[in-house]
Amino acid sequence: ALVMQGCAGLRRRPRREGFVRGWVAAVEERMSEFNDMALVNAVHAAVKVELPLSERFIDRWMGEVYNRLGRLQPVGLCSVVHAVAKLGGAVRRDGRFWDRWFQVTVPKLGQVSDQGLSVMMYSLGHISQQPTAEFVAGWYAAIKGRLQAQALSCQGLSNSIYALGKLDIVPDDDFLELWDRAARWKAAEFTNQHFSNIILAFSLLGVKPTKRFMLVWFEYADPHEFTAQGLANSVAALAKLGFTSLPDDFNRKWIDAAVAAMPKFSPQELCSTIYAVAQFETAPETSLVDAWCARATDLMPAFSTRELSVSIHSFGRMSVVPCDRFLERWRAAALEVEFPCSQAASVLVALARLALPWSKGVSDHIKTNAADDATSGIHETYVAVASR
């Protein structure tokens, strides 16, 4: 356990595969001999350095931990949920394990460290494990005191609101007021990853941050330091929260950063970006549209029907005709797929608005081949409008 904790502390994965295999085999063979914290720490450290662990190993570890949950101190309970979150999809869903973890953890929440409280909820959010009502109530009671005392770190503030967003747990006004005050107090210390996660969290919750917080957010968030995912997530979140325009300085920075990072955008990031831009009141800048079209054209073979639908729908909404190369690729792709009726309706409306030379031919193909779905009746009006 200490050897792997040392590797995790250095943030270095052991290089020799023979050592890795030997370490995993030794831990699996002697797991029952480990004391409680060594058992937790060994695997917590292993997942932090991304050691490959077999399903058999993980199942056995989960079983050993389950039998000892009642004896673990708060730091151990926190390490357990963090390790499980890091293992992610490798862990089989076990309702019995989580029932026991929540049962043991709730009475000890008042003893959990400031960082531990945010890590617990963040880890649950990461694996979409819904907490019990008792856990949520206890967590609120514990963390509100830390917020009142300005005790949470920037990471803790970011993790806590992000986790609530991921779990779709809308916090009460008291929590939001305390969180807002603490976040504004430490705004200058946030990283740009924090800023990106925070605005995404509020959009997931469907809760618009206060004007005071948004003034701080726009002042300190630097799009040039965002990842491609952060750029896409932030503008999508702002649009979802009802912003129809962005402050000039931030908008300029975001456009420049997005154009520079566009070669790194995935199909999903491209579509969430263009959909968000289409919600704003002002027409998009040519440089942004050109960079977007160039990347989207290259990635067109990887577009899903939803991404094909969203992209052309967004241009139709803006009444902006994209470049010919993009349109040629989009047309060819659209003729090869069957759109669900819900998507077909938005595509037909967009093609009617754009009035392209081939709009009618593609529209006829889509109407003939649209896959049936349960929501088709909702869109009959839109289909009729687009057919005129």
PDB file of C-alpha atoms in Angstrom, residues 5-278:
ATOM      1  CA  GLN A   5       0.852   5.622  -2.338  1.00  0.00           C
ATOM      2  CA  GLY A   6       4.397   6.816  -3.008  1.00  0.00           C
ATOM      3  CA  CYS A   7       3.850   6.443  -6.755  1.00  0.00           C
ATOM      4  CA  ALA A   8       0.572   8.349  -6.491  1.00  0.00           C
ATOM      5  CA  GLY A   9       2.263  11.088  -4.486  1.00  0.00           C
ATOM      6  CA  LEU A  10       4.841  11.455  -7.261  1.00  0.00           C
ATOM      7  CA  ARG A  11       2.040  11.213  -9.851  1.00  0.00           C
ATOM      8  CA  ARG A  12       3.994   8.528 -11.654  1.00  0.00           C
ATOM      9  CA  ARG A  13       2.722   5.186 -12.862  1.00  0.00           C
ATOM     10  CA  PRO A  14       5.264   2.364 -12.410  1.00  0.00           C
ATOM     11  CA  ARG A  15       6.917   1.781 -15.786  1.00  0.00           C
ATOM     12  CA  ARG A  16       7.858  -1.877 -15.532  1.00  0.00           C
ATOM     13  CA  GLU A  17       4.915  -4.075 -16.475  1.00  0.00           C
ATOM     14  CA  GLY A  18       6.411  -6.962 -14.533  1.00  0.00           C
ATOM     15  CA  PHE A  19       6.273  -4.878 -11.365  1.00  0.00           C
ATOM     16  CA  VAL A  20       2.693  -3.822 -12.058  1.00  0.00           C
ATOM     17  CA  ARG A  21       1.536  -7.401 -12.622  1.00  0.00           C
ATOM     18  CA  GLY A  22       3.390  -8.552  -9.525  1.00  0.00           C
ATOM     19  CA  TRP A  23       1.940  -5.784  -7.357  1.00  0.00           C
ATOM     20  CA  VAL A  24      -1.634  -6.471  -8.503  1.00  0.00           C
ATOM     21  CA  ALA A  25      -1.213 -10.223  -7.978  1.00  0.00           C
ATOM     22  CA  ALA A  26       0.282  -9.744  -4.514  1.00  0.00           C
ATOM     23  CA  VAL A  27      -2.492  -7.389  -3.388  1.00  0.00           C
ATOM     24  CA  GLU A  28      -5.202  -9.694  -4.718  1.00  0.00           C
ATOM     25  CA  GLU A  29      -3.665 -12.730  -3.021  1.00  0.00           C
ATOM     26  CA  ARG A  30      -3.149 -11.030   0.357  1.00  0.00           C
ATOM     27  CA  MET A  31      -6.125  -8.660   0.380  1.00  0.00           C
ATOM     28  CA  SER A  32      -7.653 -10.177   3.499  1.00  0.00           C
ATOM     29  CA  GLU A  33      -4.409  -9.487   5.419  1.00  0.00           C
ATOM     30  CA  PHE A  34      -4.541  -5.714   4.803  1.00  0.00           C
ATOM     31  CA  ASN A  35      -5.699  -3.483   7.629  1.00  0.00           C
ATOM     32  CA  ASP A  36      -8.726  -1.348   6.831  1.00  0.00           C
ATOM     33  CA  MET A  37      -6.977   1.835   5.718  1.00  0.00           C
ATOM     34  CA  ALA A  38      -4.215  -0.005   3.848  1.00  0.00           C
ATOM     35  CA  LEU A  39      -6.897  -1.865   1.885  1.00  0.00           C
ATOM     36  CA  VAL A  40      -8.552   1.396   0.880  1.00  0.00           C
ATOM     37  CA  ASN A  41      -5.345   3.363   0.306  1.00  0.00           C
ATOM     38  CA  ALA A  42      -3.707   0.715  -1.871  1.00  0.00           C
ATOM     39  CA  VAL A  43      -6.467   0.722  -4.476  1.00  0.00           C
ATOM     40  CA  HIS A  44      -7.141   4.451  -4.129  1.00  0.00           C
ATOM     41  CA  ALA A  45      -3.493   5.057  -5.033  1.00  0.00           C
ATOM     42  CA  ALA A  46      -3.573   2.458  -7.819  1.00  0.00           C
ATOM     43  CA  VAL A  47      -6.510   4.119  -9.586  1.00  0.00           C
ATOM     44  CA  LYS A  48      -4.899   7.549  -9.237  1.00  0.00           C
ATOM     45  CA  VAL A  49      -1.932   6.339 -11.304  1.00  0.00           C
ATOM     46  CA  GLU A  50      -4.302   4.457 -13.646  1.00  0.00           C
ATOM     47  CA  LEU A  51      -3.095   0.938 -12.947  1.00  0.00           C
ATOM     48  CA  PRO A  52      -5.051  -1.680 -14.935  1.00  0.00           C
ATOM     49  CA  LEU A  53      -7.188  -3.695 -12.499  1.00  0.00           C
ATOM     50  CA  SER A  54      -9.200  -6.723 -13.565  1.00  0.00           C
ATOM     51  CA  GLU A  55     -12.918  -7.111 -12.932  1.00  0.00           C
ATOM     52  CA  ARG A  56     -12.133 -10.013 -10.603  1.00  0.00           C
ATOM     53  CA  PHE A  57      -9.723  -7.845  -8.615  1.00  0.00           C
ATOM     54  CA  ILE A  58     -12.240  -5.006  -8.327  1.00  0.00           C
ATOM     55  CA  ASP A  59     -15.082  -7.319  -7.305  1.00  0.00           C
ATOM     56  CA  ARG A  60     -12.943  -8.867  -4.585  1.00  0.00           C
ATOM     57  CA  TRP A  61     -11.808  -5.456  -3.344  1.00  0.00           C
ATOM     58  CA  MET A  62     -15.385  -4.164  -3.240  1.00  0.00           C
ATOM     59  CA  GLY A  63     -16.390  -7.234  -1.236  1.00  0.00           C
ATOM     60  CA  GLU A  64     -13.573  -6.740   1.277  1.00  0.00           C
ATOM     61  CA  VAL A  65     -14.370  -3.045   1.640  1.00  0.00           C
ATOM     62  CA  TYR A  66     -18.080  -3.782   2.103  1.00  0.00           C
ATOM     63  CA  ASN A  67     -17.302  -6.003   5.085  1.00  0.00           C
ATOM     64  CA  ARG A  68     -15.227  -3.232   6.702  1.00  0.00           C
ATOM     65  CA  LEU A  69     -17.295  -0.114   5.930  1.00  0.00           C
ATOM     66  CA  GLY A  70     -18.605   0.078   9.480  1.00  0.00           C
ATOM     67  CA  ARG A  71     -15.062   0.370  10.837  1.00  0.00           C
ATOM     68  CA  LEU A  72     -13.806   3.044   8.437  1.00  0.00           C
ATOM     69  CA  GLN A  73     -13.166   6.590   9.606  1.00  0.00           C
ATOM     70  CA  PRO A  74     -14.469   9.538   7.516  1.00  0.00           C
ATOM     71  CA  VAL A  75     -11.227   9.839   5.540  1.00  0.00           C
ATOM     72  CA  GLY A  76     -11.481   6.157   4.601  1.00  0.00           C
ATOM     73  CA  LEU A  77     -15.118   6.477   3.528  1.00  0.00           C
ATOM     74  CA  CYS A  78     -14.134   9.436   1.364  1.00  0.00           C
ATOM     75  CA  SER A  79     -11.240   7.513  -0.193  1.00  0.00           C
ATOM     76  CA  VAL A  80     -13.538   4.583  -0.957  1.00  0.00           C
ATOM     77  CA  VAL A  81     -16.080   6.641  -2.904  1.00  0.00           C
ATOM     78  CA  HIS A  82     -13.306   8.532  -4.705  1.00  0.00           C
ATOM     79  CA  ALA A  83     -11.619   5.267  -5.731  1.00  0.00           C
ATOM     80  CA  VAL A  84     -14.917   3.820  -6.961  1.00  0.00           C
ATOM     81  CA  ALA A  85     -15.516   6.989  -8.970  1.00  0.00           C
ATOM     82  CA  LYS A  86     -12.062   6.708 -10.534  1.00  0.00           C
ATOM     83  CA  LEU A  87     -12.766   3.077 -11.444  1.00  0.00           C
ATOM     84  CA  GLY A  88     -15.953   4.303 -13.158  1.00  0.00           C
ATOM     85  CA  GLY A  89     -17.442   1.815 -15.605  1.00  0.00           C
ATOM     86  CA  ALA A  90     -15.204  -0.979 -14.336  1.00  0.00           C
ATOM     87  CA  VAL A  91     -17.352  -1.220 -11.182  1.00  0.00           C
ATOM     88  CA  ARG A  92     -20.530  -3.245 -11.384  1.00  0.00           C
ATOM     89  CA  ARG A  93     -23.580  -1.546  -9.875  1.00  0.00           C
ATOM     90  CA  ASP A  94     -24.174  -2.963  -6.403  1.00  0.00           C
ATOM     91  CA  GLY A  95     -27.133  -1.479  -4.565  1.00  0.00           C
ATOM     92  CA  ARG A  96     -26.221  -3.347  -1.401  1.00  0.00           C
ATOM     93  CA  PHE A  97     -22.767  -1.719  -1.316  1.00  0.00           C
ATOM     94  CA  TRP A  98     -24.171   1.786  -1.688  1.00  0.00           C
ATOM     95  CA  ASP A  99     -26.961   1.234   0.831  1.00  0.00           C
ATOM     96  CA  ARG A 100     -24.312   0.261   3.369  1.00  0.00           C
ATOM     97  CA  TRP A 101     -21.950   3.114   2.416  1.00  0.00           C
ATOM     98  CA  PHE A 102     -24.680   5.744   2.862  1.00  0.00           C
ATOM     99  CA  GLN A 103     -25.868   4.133   6.102  1.00  0.00           C
ATOM    100  CA  VAL A 104     -22.369   4.258   7.594  1.00  0.00           C
ATOM    101  CA  THR A 105     -21.399   7.677   6.192  1.00  0.00           C
ATOM    102  CA  VAL A 106     -24.441   9.792   7.149  1.00  0.00           C
ATOM    103  CA  PRO A 107     -23.764   9.828  10.935  1.00  0.00           C
ATOM    104  CA  LYS A 108     -20.118  10.790  10.270  1.00  0.00           C
ATOM    105  CA  LEU A 109     -20.667  13.661   7.803  1.00  0.00           C
ATOM    106  CA  GLY A 110     -20.072  16.267  10.493  1.00  0.00           C
ATOM    107  CA  GLN A 111     -16.558  14.833  10.961  1.00  0.00           C
ATOM    108  CA  VAL A 112     -15.668  14.844   7.255  1.00  0.00           C
ATOM    109  CA  SER A 113     -13.076  17.431   6.209  1.00  0.00           C
ATOM    110  CA  ASP A 114     -13.972  20.428   4.053  1.00  0.00           C
ATOM    111  CA  GLN A 115     -12.300  18.823   1.056  1.00  0.00           C
ATOM    112  CA  GLY A 116     -13.820  15.446   1.868  1.00  0.00           C
ATOM    113  CA  LEU A 117     -17.370  16.788   1.715  1.00  0.00           C
ATOM    114  CA  SER A 118     -16.888  18.155  -1.793  1.00  0.00           C
ATOM    115  CA  VAL A 119     -14.987  15.053  -2.939  1.00  0.00           C
ATOM    116  CA  MET A 120     -17.759  12.754  -1.714  1.00  0.00           C
ATOM    117  CA  MET A 121     -20.496  14.558  -3.629  1.00  0.00           C
ATOM    118  CA  TYR A 122     -18.287  15.076  -6.679  1.00  0.00           C
ATOM    119  CA  SER A 123     -17.456  11.356  -6.768  1.00  0.00           C
ATOM    120  CA  LEU A 124     -21.120  10.397  -6.561  1.00  0.00           C
ATOM    121  CA  GLY A 125     -21.872  12.819  -9.379  1.00  0.00           C
ATOM    122  CA  HIS A 126     -19.045  11.431 -11.484  1.00  0.00           C
ATOM    123  CA  ILE A 127     -20.618   7.958 -11.484  1.00  0.00           C
ATOM    124  CA  SER A 128     -24.237   9.239 -11.385  1.00  0.00           C
ATOM    125  CA  GLN A 129     -24.878   7.452  -8.095  1.00  0.00           C
ATOM    126  CA  GLN A 130     -27.932   9.127  -6.575  1.00  0.00           C
ATOM    127  CA  PRO A 131     -27.461   9.721  -2.830  1.00  0.00           C
ATOM    128  CA  THR A 132     -30.139   8.970  -0.267  1.00  0.00           C
ATOM    129  CA  ALA A 133     -32.297  11.772   1.097  1.00  0.00           C
ATOM    130  CA  GLU A 134     -30.618  11.309   4.488  1.00  0.00           C
ATOM    131  CA  PHE A 135     -27.176  11.747   2.940  1.00  0.00           C
ATOM    132  CA  VAL A 136     -28.220  14.900   1.059  1.00  0.00           C
ATOM    133  CA  ALA A 137     -29.721  16.430   4.216  1.00  0.00           C
ATOM    134  CA  GLY A 138     -26.623  15.609   6.265  1.00  0.00           C
ATOM    135  CA  TRP A 139     -24.306  16.870   3.524  1.00  0.00           C
ATOM    136  CA  TYR A 140     -26.177  20.172   3.304  1.00  0.00           C
ATOM    137  CA  ALA A 141     -26.035  20.608   7.075  1.00  0.00           C
ATOM    138  CA  ALA A 142     -22.293  19.985   7.113  1.00  0.00           C
ATOM    139  CA  ILE A 143     -21.276  21.992   4.061  1.00  0.00           C
ATOM    140  CA  LYS A 144     -23.372  25.084   4.823  1.00  0.00           C
ATOM    141  CA  GLY A 145     -21.322  25.606   7.963  1.00  0.00           C
ATOM    142  CA  ARG A 146     -18.109  25.383   5.936  1.00  0.00           C
ATOM    143  CA  LEU A 147     -19.480  27.849   3.368  1.00  0.00           C
ATOM    144  CA  GLN A 148     -20.482  30.240   6.129  1.00  0.00           C
ATOM    145  CA  ALA A 149     -16.934  30.088   7.480  1.00  0.00           C
ATOM    146  CA  GLN A 150     -15.397  30.522   3.989  1.00  0.00           C
ATOM    147  CA  ALA A 151     -13.611  27.225   4.627  1.00  0.00           C
ATOM    148  CA  LEU A 152     -14.044  25.562   1.219  1.00  0.00           C
ATOM    149  CA  SER A 153     -11.210  25.752  -1.282  1.00  0.00           C
ATOM    150  CA  CYS A 154     -11.778  26.800  -4.885  1.00  0.00           C
ATOM    151  CA  GLN A 155     -11.716  23.126  -5.838  1.00  0.00           C
ATOM    152  CA  GLY A 156     -14.282  22.382  -3.145  1.00  0.00           C
ATOM    153  CA  LEU A 157     -16.578  25.182  -4.303  1.00  0.00           C
ATOM    154  CA  SER A 158     -16.332  24.030  -7.910  1.00  0.00           C
ATOM    155  CA  ASN A 159     -16.750  20.331  -7.083  1.00  0.00           C
ATOM    156  CA  SER A 160     -19.765  20.863  -4.841  1.00  0.00           C
ATOM    157  CA  ILE A 161     -21.875  22.841  -7.323  1.00  0.00           C
ATOM    158  CA  TYR A 162     -20.734  20.658 -10.246  1.00  0.00           C
ATOM    159  CA  ALA A 163     -21.726  17.483  -8.391  1.00  0.00           C
ATOM    160  CA  LEU A 164     -25.186  18.850  -7.614  1.00  0.00           C
ATOM    161  CA  GLY A 165     -25.586  19.665 -11.306  1.00  0.00           C
ATOM    162  CA  LYS A 166     -24.524  16.184 -12.396  1.00  0.00           C
ATOM    163  CA  LEU A 167     -26.929  14.590  -9.906  1.00  0.00           C
ATOM    164  CA  ASP A 168     -29.753  17.038 -10.742  1.00  0.00           C
ATOM    165  CA  ILE A 169     -30.095  18.036  -7.100  1.00  0.00           C
ATOM    166  CA  VAL A 170     -31.296  21.639  -7.107  1.00  0.00           C
ATOM    167  CA  PRO A 171     -29.938  23.308  -3.964  1.00  0.00           C
ATOM    168  CA  ASP A 172     -32.077  25.509  -1.746  1.00  0.00           C
ATOM    169  CA  ASP A 173     -31.793  29.308  -1.691  1.00  0.00           C
ATOM    170  CA  ASP A 174     -29.796  29.257   1.544  1.00  0.00           C
ATOM    171  CA  PHE A 175     -27.083  27.063   0.022  1.00  0.00           C
ATOM    172  CA  LEU A 176     -26.984  29.134  -3.163  1.00  0.00           C
ATOM    173  CA  GLU A 177     -26.608  32.387  -1.233  1.00  0.00           C
ATOM    174  CA  LEU A 178     -23.782  30.987   0.884  1.00  0.00           C
ATOM    175  CA  TRP A 179     -22.089  29.419  -2.136  1.00  0.00           C
ATOM    176  CA  ASP A 180     -22.401  32.638  -4.151  1.00  0.00           C
ATOM    177  CA  ARG A 181     -20.802  34.710  -1.398  1.00  0.00           C
ATOM    178  CA  ALA A 182     -17.935  32.259  -0.909  1.00  0.00           C
ATOM    179  CA  ALA A 183     -17.312  31.909  -4.653  1.00  0.00           C
ATOM    180  CA  ARG A 184     -17.167  35.655  -5.227  1.00  0.00           C
ATOM    181  CA  TRP A 185     -14.769  35.986  -2.303  1.00  0.00           C
ATOM    182  CA  LYS A 186     -12.342  33.534  -3.927  1.00  0.00           C
ATOM    183  CA  ALA A 187     -13.039  34.296  -7.593  1.00  0.00           C
ATOM    184  CA  ALA A 188      -9.515  35.536  -8.300  1.00  0.00           C
ATOM    185  CA  GLU A 189      -8.139  32.155  -7.190  1.00  0.00           C
ATOM    186  CA  PHE A 190     -10.316  29.974  -9.438  1.00  0.00           C
ATOM    187  CA  THR A 191      -8.690  28.205 -12.370  1.00  0.00           C
ATOM    188  CA  ASN A 192     -10.330  28.365 -15.774  1.00  0.00           C
ATOM    189  CA  GLN A 193     -11.320  24.707 -15.397  1.00  0.00           C
ATOM    190  CA  HIS A 194     -13.222  25.736 -12.269  1.00  0.00           C
ATOM    191  CA  PHE A 195     -14.980  28.543 -14.154  1.00  0.00           C
ATOM    192  CA  SER A 196     -15.944  26.171 -16.965  1.00  0.00           C
ATOM    193  CA  ASN A 197     -17.281  23.511 -14.571  1.00  0.00           C
ATOM    194  CA  ILE A 198     -19.195  26.057 -12.493  1.00  0.00           C
ATOM    195  CA  ILE A 199     -21.127  27.592 -15.380  1.00  0.00           C
ATOM    196  CA  LEU A 200     -21.834  24.110 -16.757  1.00  0.00           C
ATOM    197  CA  ALA A 201     -23.161  23.070 -13.335  1.00  0.00           C
ATOM    198  CA  PHE A 202     -25.592  25.975 -13.174  1.00  0.00           C
ATOM    199  CA  SER A 203     -26.874  25.138 -16.651  1.00  0.00           C
ATOM    200  CA  LEU A 204     -27.427  21.498 -15.620  1.00  0.00           C
ATOM    201  CA  LEU A 205     -29.373  22.714 -12.585  1.00  0.00           C
ATOM    202  CA  GLY A 206     -31.339  25.212 -14.666  1.00  0.00           C
ATOM    203  CA  VAL A 207     -30.473  27.881 -12.093  1.00  0.00           C
ATOM    204  CA  LYS A 208     -29.172  31.240 -13.299  1.00  0.00           C
ATOM    205  CA  PRO A 209     -26.310  32.570 -11.157  1.00  0.00           C
ATOM    206  CA  THR A 210     -26.677  35.970  -9.550  1.00  0.00           C
ATOM    207  CA  LYS A 211     -25.740  39.066 -11.538  1.00  0.00           C
ATOM    208  CA  ARG A 212     -22.995  39.725  -8.992  1.00  0.00           C
ATOM    209  CA  PHE A 213     -21.435  36.324  -9.587  1.00  0.00           C
ATOM    210  CA  MET A 214     -21.704  36.616 -13.373  1.00  0.00           C
ATOM    211  CA  LEU A 215     -19.913  39.969 -13.299  1.00  0.00           C
ATOM    212  CA  VAL A 216     -17.071  38.230 -11.495  1.00  0.00           C
ATOM    213  CA  TRP A 217     -17.237  35.193 -13.803  1.00  0.00           C
ATOM    214  CA  PHE A 218     -16.955  37.281 -16.964  1.00  0.00           C
ATOM    215  CA  GLU A 219     -14.151  39.340 -15.431  1.00  0.00           C
ATOM    216  CA  TYR A 220     -11.915  36.470 -14.341  1.00  0.00           C
ATOM    217  CA  ALA A 221     -12.742  33.626 -16.767  1.00  0.00           C
ATOM    218  CA  ASP A 222     -10.198  33.614 -19.596  1.00  0.00           C
ATOM    219  CA  PRO A 223     -11.368  31.660 -22.672  1.00  0.00           C
ATOM    220  CA  HIS A 224      -7.784  31.534 -23.963  1.00  0.00           C
ATOM    221  CA  GLU A 225      -7.019  29.165 -21.078  1.00  0.00           C
ATOM    222  CA  PHE A 226     -10.073  26.945 -21.657  1.00  0.00           C
ATOM    223  CA  THR A 227      -9.800  23.517 -23.241  1.00  0.00           C
ATOM    224  CA  ALA A 228     -11.810  22.841 -26.395  1.00  0.00           C
ATOM    225  CA  GLN A 229     -14.386  21.111 -24.223  1.00  0.00           C
ATOM    226  CA  GLY A 230     -14.411  24.072 -21.836  1.00  0.00           C
ATOM    227  CA  LEU A 231     -14.991  26.527 -24.676  1.00  0.00           C
ATOM    228  CA  ALA A 232     -17.915  24.483 -25.998  1.00  0.00           C
ATOM    229  CA  ASN A 233     -19.397  23.790 -22.565  1.00  0.00           C
ATOM    230  CA  SER A 234     -19.177  27.385 -21.403  1.00  0.00           C
ATOM    231  CA  VAL A 235     -20.918  28.971 -24.400  1.00  0.00           C
ATOM    232  CA  ALA A 236     -23.538  26.196 -24.441  1.00  0.00           C
ATOM    233  CA  ALA A 237     -24.181  26.726 -20.737  1.00  0.00           C
ATOM    234  CA  LEU A 238     -24.488  30.498 -21.129  1.00  0.00           C
ATOM    235  CA  ALA A 239     -27.013  30.067 -23.945  1.00  0.00           C
ATOM    236  CA  LYS A 240     -28.991  27.519 -21.937  1.00  0.00           C
ATOM    237  CA  LEU A 241     -29.094  29.922 -18.988  1.00  0.00           C
ATOM    238  CA  GLY A 242     -30.784  32.492 -21.202  1.00  0.00           C
ATOM    239  CA  PHE A 243     -27.921  34.807 -22.120  1.00  0.00           C
ATOM    240  CA  THR A 244     -28.698  36.326 -25.515  1.00  0.00           C
ATOM    241  CA  SER A 245     -25.450  38.268 -25.704  1.00  0.00           C
ATOM    242  CA  LEU A 246     -22.064  38.270 -24.007  1.00  0.00           C
ATOM    243  CA  PRO A 247     -19.983  41.192 -22.697  1.00  0.00           C
ATOM    244  CA  ASP A 248     -17.880  42.580 -25.557  1.00  0.00           C
ATOM    245  CA  ASP A 249     -14.498  41.836 -23.996  1.00  0.00           C
ATOM    246  CA  PHE A 250     -15.384  38.265 -23.054  1.00  0.00           C
ATOM    247  CA  ASN A 251     -17.066  37.672 -26.414  1.00  0.00           C
ATOM    248  CA  ARG A 252     -13.963  38.821 -28.288  1.00  0.00           C
ATOM    249  CA  LYS A 253     -11.728  36.569 -26.210  1.00  0.00           C
ATOM    250  CA  TRP A 254     -14.076  33.591 -26.585  1.00  0.00           C
ATOM    251  CA  ILE A 255     -14.265  33.922 -30.396  1.00  0.00           C
ATOM    252  CA  ASP A 256     -10.483  34.236 -30.755  1.00  0.00           C
ATOM    253  CA  ALA A 257      -9.918  31.274 -28.450  1.00  0.00           C
ATOM    254  CA  ALA A 258     -12.572  29.134 -30.169  1.00  0.00           C
ATOM    255  CA  VAL A 259     -11.155  29.835 -33.637  1.00  0.00           C
ATOM    256  CA  ALA A 260      -7.667  28.870 -32.444  1.00  0.00           C
ATOM    257  CA  ALA A 261      -8.882  25.701 -30.705  1.00  0.00           C
ATOM    258  CA  MET A 262     -11.372  24.618 -33.390  1.00  0.00           C
ATOM    259  CA  PRO A 263      -9.077  21.878 -34.825  1.00  0.00           C
ATOM    260  CA  LYS A 264      -9.445  20.102 -31.455  1.00  0.00           C
ATOM    261  CA  PHE A 265     -13.262  20.206 -31.320  1.00  0.00           C
ATOM    262  CA  SER A 266     -15.182  16.909 -31.424  1.00  0.00           C
ATOM    263  CA  PRO A 267     -18.470  16.545 -33.350  1.00  0.00           C
ATOM    264  CA  GLN A 268     -20.418  16.943 -30.103  1.00  0.00           C
ATOM    265  CA  GLU A 269     -18.468  20.080 -29.144  1.00  0.00           C
ATOM    266  CA  LEU A 270     -18.944  21.536 -32.617  1.00  0.00           C
ATOM    267  CA  CYS A 271     -22.686  21.071 -32.488  1.00  0.00           C
ATOM    268  CA  SER A 272     -23.184  22.331 -28.952  1.00  0.00           C
ATOM    269  CA  THR A 273     -21.151  25.404 -29.930  1.00  0.00           C
ATOM    270  CA  ILE A 274     -23.016  26.284 -33.138  1.00  0.00           C
ATOM    271  CA  TYR A 275     -26.364  25.608 -31.448  1.00  0.00           C
ATOM    272  CA  ALA A 276     -25.427  28.001 -28.632  1.00  0.00           C
ATOM    273  CA  VAL A 277     -24.168  30.697 -31.013  1.00  0.00           C
ATOM    274  CA  ALA A 278     -27.479  30.473 -32.862  1.00  0.00           C
TER     275      ALA A 278
END
